[in-house]
């Protein structure tokens, strides 16, 4: 059994012993715990508690056309989702969404990342434009940039080491995945362009200090609310030409985005915005719930780290004033950038001693003493993770 992975159900053959009693599957010391992926199942209890408040009913004759609004630049964007996105950003205060900004919806932010690489590149260039990100960077950026073997752009590595006098695209993730740091551009040269990935710039993960106001910003439904399976992301873009090229990319690659998925996203985002605007309603709004949960988890993880006898250490984050909450708050990143003491390979150590699967530091442009641990798993998995981490002695070299 692997905890944290989707298992494929296989029809069982008829048992010859019908009276056999099956023991329930439990999270014992035997299963592998997979915290390499950022599957946001942490939020399932909240949405289960909400019941039918985000229920969507679609009649059989609805959404049959390819088009949502042929007059809109992003012709496959559902007006309800456009409105919900702008409303939530205004309520939270984490991004500028004035009417002169263009919203482009995609099948997750991954498709939008590809669309932006296409839109920011030029077919007139003799060489592909360089794509860089400061290490540690999101581990999928190199793979996604290289995957199509495009002649328009190419992966050029760590932005901290970029010294070429050539056009470039810098990808900035803030708060950063994997280490949770607040980032800005590094290269800052003439001819440079930037993509700002703000997937984690929400109150449950970090203080909202200002409205982000960049040329191209990416957000994703999965990390904002936990609905990863809906596969909805959106870009906020200043330049109409860039937005139009992104729309063209999505048109060619998938002929738009599912309207059913967009409607669900609109319903959930609208529900959160309404809850935040009505603080007199009893109970926590979604962001209060998420911030409390993430804060509790980080508190437990840091407590475990203090008892690890120097085997592990964690990054420290400065408190900052959050304009959304109106108070000073801590950063509680979606991932823990775990560092082992020198001479140990952190990923191998956790795998070999405790059957914990993580994503290794070198995948992010870091070294092998680091590994990334997801903080977004279900409660029972997270508690078992803490139990396993506390038992690691660092006796396995793992190199």
PDB file of N, CA and C in Angstrom, residues 58 62-69 73-82 85 103-113 115 219 221 228-235 246-266:
ATOM      1  N   UNK A  58     -26.404  20.991 -13.744  1.00  0.00           N
ATOM      2  CA  UNK A  58     -26.308  21.356 -15.159  1.00  0.00           C
ATOM      3  C   UNK A  58     -27.315  20.536 -15.946  1.00  0.00           C
ATOM      4  N   UNK A  62     -27.498  22.366 -21.597  1.00  0.00           N
ATOM      5  CA  UNK A  62     -26.598  23.485 -21.311  1.00  0.00           C
ATOM      6  C   UNK A  62     -25.177  23.209 -21.802  1.00  0.00           C
ATOM      7  N   UNK A  63     -24.464  24.280 -22.129  1.00  0.00           N
ATOM      8  CA  UNK A  63     -23.034  24.233 -22.458  1.00  0.00           C
ATOM      9  C   UNK A  63     -22.723  23.341 -23.657  1.00  0.00           C
ATOM     10  N   UNK A  64     -23.580  23.355 -24.640  1.00  0.00           N
ATOM     11  CA  UNK A  64     -23.343  22.512 -25.810  1.00  0.00           C
ATOM     12  C   UNK A  64     -22.439  23.185 -26.850  1.00  0.00           C
ATOM     13  N   UNK A  65     -22.381  24.497 -26.834  1.00  0.00           N
ATOM     14  CA  UNK A  65     -21.553  25.227 -27.792  1.00  0.00           C
ATOM     15  C   UNK A  65     -20.114  25.317 -27.321  1.00  0.00           C
ATOM     16  N   UNK A  66     -19.180  25.459 -28.272  1.00  0.00           N
ATOM     17  CA  UNK A  66     -17.790  25.732 -27.923  1.00  0.00           C
ATOM     18  C   UNK A  66     -17.651  27.091 -27.250  1.00  0.00           C
ATOM     19  N   UNK A  67     -18.508  28.020 -27.607  1.00  0.00           N
ATOM     20  CA  UNK A  67     -18.322  29.426 -27.249  1.00  0.00           C
ATOM     21  C   UNK A  67     -19.069  29.811 -25.981  1.00  0.00           C
ATOM     22  N   UNK A  68     -18.387  30.613 -25.140  1.00  0.00           N
ATOM     23  CA  UNK A  68     -19.021  31.229 -23.968  1.00  0.00           C
ATOM     24  C   UNK A  68     -19.438  32.651 -24.291  1.00  0.00           C
ATOM     25  N   UNK A  69     -18.500  33.393 -24.889  1.00  0.00           N
ATOM     26  CA  UNK A  69     -18.756  34.788 -25.234  1.00  0.00           C
ATOM     27  C   UNK A  69     -17.869  35.148 -26.413  1.00  0.00           C
ATOM     28  N   UNK A  73     -12.231  38.589 -25.618  1.00  0.00           N
ATOM     29  CA  UNK A  73     -10.936  38.148 -26.140  1.00  0.00           C
ATOM     30  C   UNK A  73     -10.717  36.670 -25.850  1.00  0.00           C
ATOM     31  N   UNK A  74     -10.979  36.280 -24.596  1.00  0.00           N
ATOM     32  CA  UNK A  74     -10.918  34.866 -24.230  1.00  0.00           C
ATOM     33  C   UNK A  74     -12.320  34.293 -24.402  1.00  0.00           C
ATOM     34  N   UNK A  75     -12.626  33.853 -25.627  1.00  0.00           N
ATOM     35  CA  UNK A  75     -13.988  33.511 -26.013  1.00  0.00           C
ATOM     36  C   UNK A  75     -14.548  32.270 -25.310  1.00  0.00           C
ATOM     37  N   UNK A  76     -13.663  31.473 -24.686  1.00  0.00           N
ATOM     38  CA  UNK A  76     -14.130  30.273 -23.982  1.00  0.00           C
ATOM     39  C   UNK A  76     -14.220  30.495 -22.474  1.00  0.00           C
ATOM     40  N   UNK A  77     -13.975  31.725 -22.001  1.00  0.00           N
ATOM     41  CA  UNK A  77     -14.076  32.039 -20.579  1.00  0.00           C
ATOM     42  C   UNK A  77     -15.526  32.292 -20.195  1.00  0.00           C
ATOM     43  N   UNK A  78     -16.021  31.537 -19.237  1.00  0.00           N
ATOM     44  CA  UNK A  78     -17.387  31.699 -18.756  1.00  0.00           C
ATOM     45  C   UNK A  78     -17.508  33.040 -18.016  1.00  0.00           C
ATOM     46  N   UNK A  79     -18.479  33.873 -18.365  1.00  0.00           N
ATOM     47  CA  UNK A  79     -18.621  35.178 -17.679  1.00  0.00           C
ATOM     48  C   UNK A  79     -18.725  35.047 -16.172  1.00  0.00           C
ATOM     49  N   UNK A  80     -19.402  34.001 -15.688  1.00  0.00           N
ATOM     50  CA  UNK A  80     -19.522  33.799 -14.248  1.00  0.00           C
ATOM     51  C   UNK A  80     -18.162  33.588 -13.586  1.00  0.00           C
ATOM     52  N   UNK A  81     -17.264  32.876 -14.286  1.00  0.00           N
ATOM     53  CA  UNK A  81     -15.937  32.650 -13.727  1.00  0.00           C
ATOM     54  C   UNK A  81     -15.109  33.924 -13.766  1.00  0.00           C
ATOM     55  N   UNK A  82     -15.195  34.671 -14.854  1.00  0.00           N
ATOM     56  CA  UNK A  82     -14.497  35.961 -14.955  1.00  0.00           C
ATOM     57  C   UNK A  82     -14.871  36.842 -13.762  1.00  0.00           C
ATOM     58  N   UNK A  85     -13.534  35.383 -10.322  1.00  0.00           N
ATOM     59  CA  UNK A  85     -12.091  35.576 -10.165  1.00  0.00           C
ATOM     60  C   UNK A  85     -11.783  37.006  -9.747  1.00  0.00           C
ATOM     61  N   UNK A 103      -8.334  38.382 -18.305  1.00  0.00           N
ATOM     62  CA  UNK A 103      -8.341  37.072 -17.652  1.00  0.00           C
ATOM     63  C   UNK A 103      -8.345  36.008 -18.738  1.00  0.00           C
ATOM     64  N   UNK A 104      -7.358  35.100 -18.655  1.00  0.00           N
ATOM     65  CA  UNK A 104      -7.301  33.960 -19.577  1.00  0.00           C
ATOM     66  C   UNK A 104      -7.406  32.692 -18.736  1.00  0.00           C
ATOM     67  N   UNK A 105      -8.401  31.868 -19.000  1.00  0.00           N
ATOM     68  CA  UNK A 105      -8.589  30.632 -18.259  1.00  0.00           C
ATOM     69  C   UNK A 105      -7.909  29.490 -19.003  1.00  0.00           C
ATOM     70  N   UNK A 106      -7.389  28.522 -18.234  1.00  0.00           N
ATOM     71  CA  UNK A 106      -6.723  27.382 -18.845  1.00  0.00           C
ATOM     72  C   UNK A 106      -7.033  26.099 -18.113  1.00  0.00           C
ATOM     73  N   UNK A 107      -6.618  24.992 -18.709  1.00  0.00           N
ATOM     74  CA  UNK A 107      -6.775  23.681 -18.079  1.00  0.00           C
ATOM     75  C   UNK A 107      -5.657  23.504 -17.051  1.00  0.00           C
ATOM     76  N   UNK A 108      -5.817  24.166 -15.916  1.00  0.00           N
ATOM     77  CA  UNK A 108      -4.772  24.206 -14.906  1.00  0.00           C
ATOM     78  C   UNK A 108      -3.714  25.242 -15.280  1.00  0.00           C
ATOM     79  N   UNK A 109      -2.910  25.640 -14.308  1.00  0.00           N
ATOM     80  CA  UNK A 109      -1.881  26.642 -14.596  1.00  0.00           C
ATOM     81  C   UNK A 109      -0.758  26.070 -15.447  1.00  0.00           C
ATOM     82  N   UNK A 110      -0.654  24.750 -15.537  1.00  0.00           N
ATOM     83  CA  UNK A 110       0.385  24.140 -16.386  1.00  0.00           C
ATOM     84  C   UNK A 110       0.161  24.509 -17.841  1.00  0.00           C
ATOM     85  N   UNK A 111      -1.068  24.419 -18.325  1.00  0.00           N
ATOM     86  CA  UNK A 111      -1.341  24.807 -19.706  1.00  0.00           C
ATOM     87  C   UNK A 111      -1.085  26.292 -19.910  1.00  0.00           C
ATOM     88  N   UNK A 112      -1.411  27.093 -18.905  1.00  0.00           N
ATOM     89  CA  UNK A 112      -1.196  28.539 -19.006  1.00  0.00           C
ATOM     90  C   UNK A 112       0.288  28.886 -19.020  1.00  0.00           C
ATOM     91  N   UNK A 113       1.092  28.107 -18.315  1.00  0.00           N
ATOM     92  CA  UNK A 113       2.548  28.310 -18.350  1.00  0.00           C
ATOM     93  C   UNK A 113       3.068  28.093 -19.763  1.00  0.00           C
ATOM     94  N   UNK A 115       1.274  28.329 -22.461  1.00  0.00           N
ATOM     95  CA  UNK A 115       0.702  29.396 -23.283  1.00  0.00           C
ATOM     96  C   UNK A 115       1.503  30.682 -23.154  1.00  0.00           C
ATOM     97  N   UNK A 219      -2.432  31.935 -11.521  1.00  0.00           N
ATOM     98  CA  UNK A 219      -3.079  31.412 -10.327  1.00  0.00           C
ATOM     99  C   UNK A 219      -3.716  30.070 -10.682  1.00  0.00           C
ATOM    100  N   UNK A 221      -6.724  27.076  -9.326  1.00  0.00           N
ATOM    101  CA  UNK A 221      -7.840  26.677  -8.480  1.00  0.00           C
ATOM    102  C   UNK A 221      -7.410  25.623  -7.460  1.00  0.00           C
ATOM    103  N   UNK A 228      -8.118  20.325  -6.928  1.00  0.00           N
ATOM    104  CA  UNK A 228      -7.124  20.034  -7.961  1.00  0.00           C
ATOM    105  C   UNK A 228      -7.725  19.279  -9.145  1.00  0.00           C
ATOM    106  N   UNK A 229      -8.704  18.424  -8.871  1.00  0.00           N
ATOM    107  CA  UNK A 229      -9.277  17.606  -9.936  1.00  0.00           C
ATOM    108  C   UNK A 229     -10.111  18.370 -10.942  1.00  0.00           C
ATOM    109  N   UNK A 230     -10.500  19.598 -10.630  1.00  0.00           N
ATOM    110  CA  UNK A 230     -11.307  20.395 -11.553  1.00  0.00           C
ATOM    111  C   UNK A 230     -10.478  20.929 -12.713  1.00  0.00           C
ATOM    112  N   UNK A 231      -9.169  21.031 -12.527  1.00  0.00           N
ATOM    113  CA  UNK A 231      -8.203  21.441 -13.561  1.00  0.00           C
ATOM    114  C   UNK A 231      -8.537  22.818 -14.134  1.00  0.00           C
ATOM    115  N   UNK A 232      -8.575  23.807 -13.266  1.00  0.00           N
ATOM    116  CA  UNK A 232      -8.800  25.187 -13.686  1.00  0.00           C
ATOM    117  C   UNK A 232      -7.669  26.069 -13.172  1.00  0.00           C
ATOM    118  N   UNK A 233      -7.111  26.879 -14.072  1.00  0.00           N
ATOM    119  CA  UNK A 233      -6.152  27.896 -13.694  1.00  0.00           C
ATOM    120  C   UNK A 233      -6.505  29.168 -14.440  1.00  0.00           C
ATOM    121  N   UNK A 234      -5.942  30.289 -14.011  1.00  0.00           N
ATOM    122  CA  UNK A 234      -6.192  31.528 -14.746  1.00  0.00           C
ATOM    123  C   UNK A 234      -4.962  32.419 -14.726  1.00  0.00           C
ATOM    124  N   UNK A 235      -4.834  33.204 -15.764  1.00  0.00           N
ATOM    125  CA  UNK A 235      -3.765  34.196 -15.871  1.00  0.00           C
ATOM    126  C   UNK A 235      -4.390  35.579 -15.876  1.00  0.00           C
ATOM    127  N   UNK A 246      -1.956  33.871 -25.971  1.00  0.00           N
ATOM    128  CA  UNK A 246      -2.263  32.792 -25.032  1.00  0.00           C
ATOM    129  C   UNK A 246      -3.576  32.106 -25.401  1.00  0.00           C
ATOM    130  N   UNK A 247      -4.580  32.913 -25.720  1.00  0.00           N
ATOM    131  CA  UNK A 247      -5.875  32.367 -26.126  1.00  0.00           C
ATOM    132  C   UNK A 247      -5.711  31.488 -27.362  1.00  0.00           C
ATOM    133  N   UNK A 248      -4.909  31.932 -28.306  1.00  0.00           N
ATOM    134  CA  UNK A 248      -4.673  31.160 -29.523  1.00  0.00           C
ATOM    135  C   UNK A 248      -4.018  29.820 -29.197  1.00  0.00           C
ATOM    136  N   UNK A 249      -3.052  29.829 -28.274  1.00  0.00           N
ATOM    137  CA  UNK A 249      -2.384  28.587 -27.879  1.00  0.00           C
ATOM    138  C   UNK A 249      -3.391  27.591 -27.309  1.00  0.00           C
ATOM    139  N   UNK A 250      -4.264  28.070 -26.416  1.00  0.00           N
ATOM    140  CA  UNK A 250      -5.249  27.184 -25.793  1.00  0.00           C
ATOM    141  C   UNK A 250      -6.288  26.729 -26.816  1.00  0.00           C
ATOM    142  N   UNK A 251      -6.635  27.617 -27.732  1.00  0.00           N
ATOM    143  CA  UNK A 251      -7.566  27.253 -28.803  1.00  0.00           C
ATOM    144  C   UNK A 251      -7.019  26.105 -29.633  1.00  0.00           C
ATOM    145  N   UNK A 252      -5.753  26.173 -29.992  1.00  0.00           N
ATOM    146  CA  UNK A 252      -5.138  25.145 -30.835  1.00  0.00           C
ATOM    147  C   UNK A 252      -4.902  23.852 -30.055  1.00  0.00           C
ATOM    148  N   UNK A 253      -4.505  23.970 -28.781  1.00  0.00           N
ATOM    149  CA  UNK A 253      -4.125  22.779 -28.011  1.00  0.00           C
ATOM    150  C   UNK A 253      -5.314  22.035 -27.414  1.00  0.00           C
ATOM    151  N   UNK A 254      -6.416  22.756 -27.072  1.00  0.00           N
ATOM    152  CA  UNK A 254      -7.548  22.061 -26.446  1.00  0.00           C
ATOM    153  C   UNK A 254      -8.911  22.638 -26.815  1.00  0.00           C
ATOM    154  N   UNK A 255      -8.950  23.573 -27.767  1.00  0.00           N
ATOM    155  CA  UNK A 255     -10.202  24.232 -28.186  1.00  0.00           C
ATOM    156  C   UNK A 255     -10.984  24.735 -26.978  1.00  0.00           C
ATOM    157  N   UNK A 256     -10.267  25.410 -26.080  1.00  0.00           N
ATOM    158  CA  UNK A 256     -10.931  26.006 -24.933  1.00  0.00           C
ATOM    159  C   UNK A 256     -10.812  25.183 -23.668  1.00  0.00           C
ATOM    160  N   UNK A 257     -11.690  25.463 -22.716  1.00  0.00           N
ATOM    161  CA  UNK A 257     -11.663  24.853 -21.386  1.00  0.00           C
ATOM    162  C   UNK A 257     -13.087  24.446 -21.014  1.00  0.00           C
ATOM    163  N   UNK A 258     -13.229  23.290 -20.408  1.00  0.00           N
ATOM    164  CA  UNK A 258     -14.544  22.761 -20.032  1.00  0.00           C
ATOM    165  C   UNK A 258     -15.397  23.805 -19.314  1.00  0.00           C
ATOM    166  N   UNK A 259     -16.581  24.031 -19.814  1.00  0.00           N
ATOM    167  CA  UNK A 259     -17.489  24.995 -19.193  1.00  0.00           C
ATOM    168  C   UNK A 259     -18.070  24.437 -17.893  1.00  0.00           C
ATOM    169  N   UNK A 260     -18.231  23.114 -17.815  1.00  0.00           N
ATOM    170  CA  UNK A 260     -18.697  22.514 -16.569  1.00  0.00           C
ATOM    171  C   UNK A 260     -17.689  22.767 -15.446  1.00  0.00           C
ATOM    172  N   UNK A 261     -16.396  22.569 -15.742  1.00  0.00           N
ATOM    173  CA  UNK A 261     -15.349  22.816 -14.752  1.00  0.00           C
ATOM    174  C   UNK A 261     -15.316  24.289 -14.355  1.00  0.00           C
ATOM    175  N   UNK A 262     -15.483  25.165 -15.336  1.00  0.00           N
ATOM    176  CA  UNK A 262     -15.477  26.597 -15.049  1.00  0.00           C
ATOM    177  C   UNK A 262     -16.644  26.991 -14.137  1.00  0.00           C
ATOM    178  N   UNK A 263     -17.807  26.383 -14.378  1.00  0.00           N
ATOM    179  CA  UNK A 263     -18.976  26.711 -13.565  1.00  0.00           C
ATOM    180  C   UNK A 263     -18.756  26.292 -12.118  1.00  0.00           C
ATOM    181  N   UNK A 264     -18.166  25.125 -11.930  1.00  0.00           N
ATOM    182  CA  UNK A 264     -17.877  24.678 -10.568  1.00  0.00           C
ATOM    183  C   UNK A 264     -16.888  25.622  -9.889  1.00  0.00           C
ATOM    184  N   UNK A 265     -15.855  26.010 -10.620  1.00  0.00           N
ATOM    185  CA  UNK A 265     -14.874  26.939 -10.062  1.00  0.00           C
ATOM    186  C   UNK A 265     -15.527  28.266  -9.702  1.00  0.00           C
ATOM    187  N   UNK A 266     -16.393  28.765 -10.580  1.00  0.00           N
ATOM    188  CA  UNK A 266     -17.082  30.031 -10.321  1.00  0.00           C
ATOM    189  C   UNK A 266     -17.932  29.940  -9.058  1.00  0.00           C
TER     190      UNK A 266
END
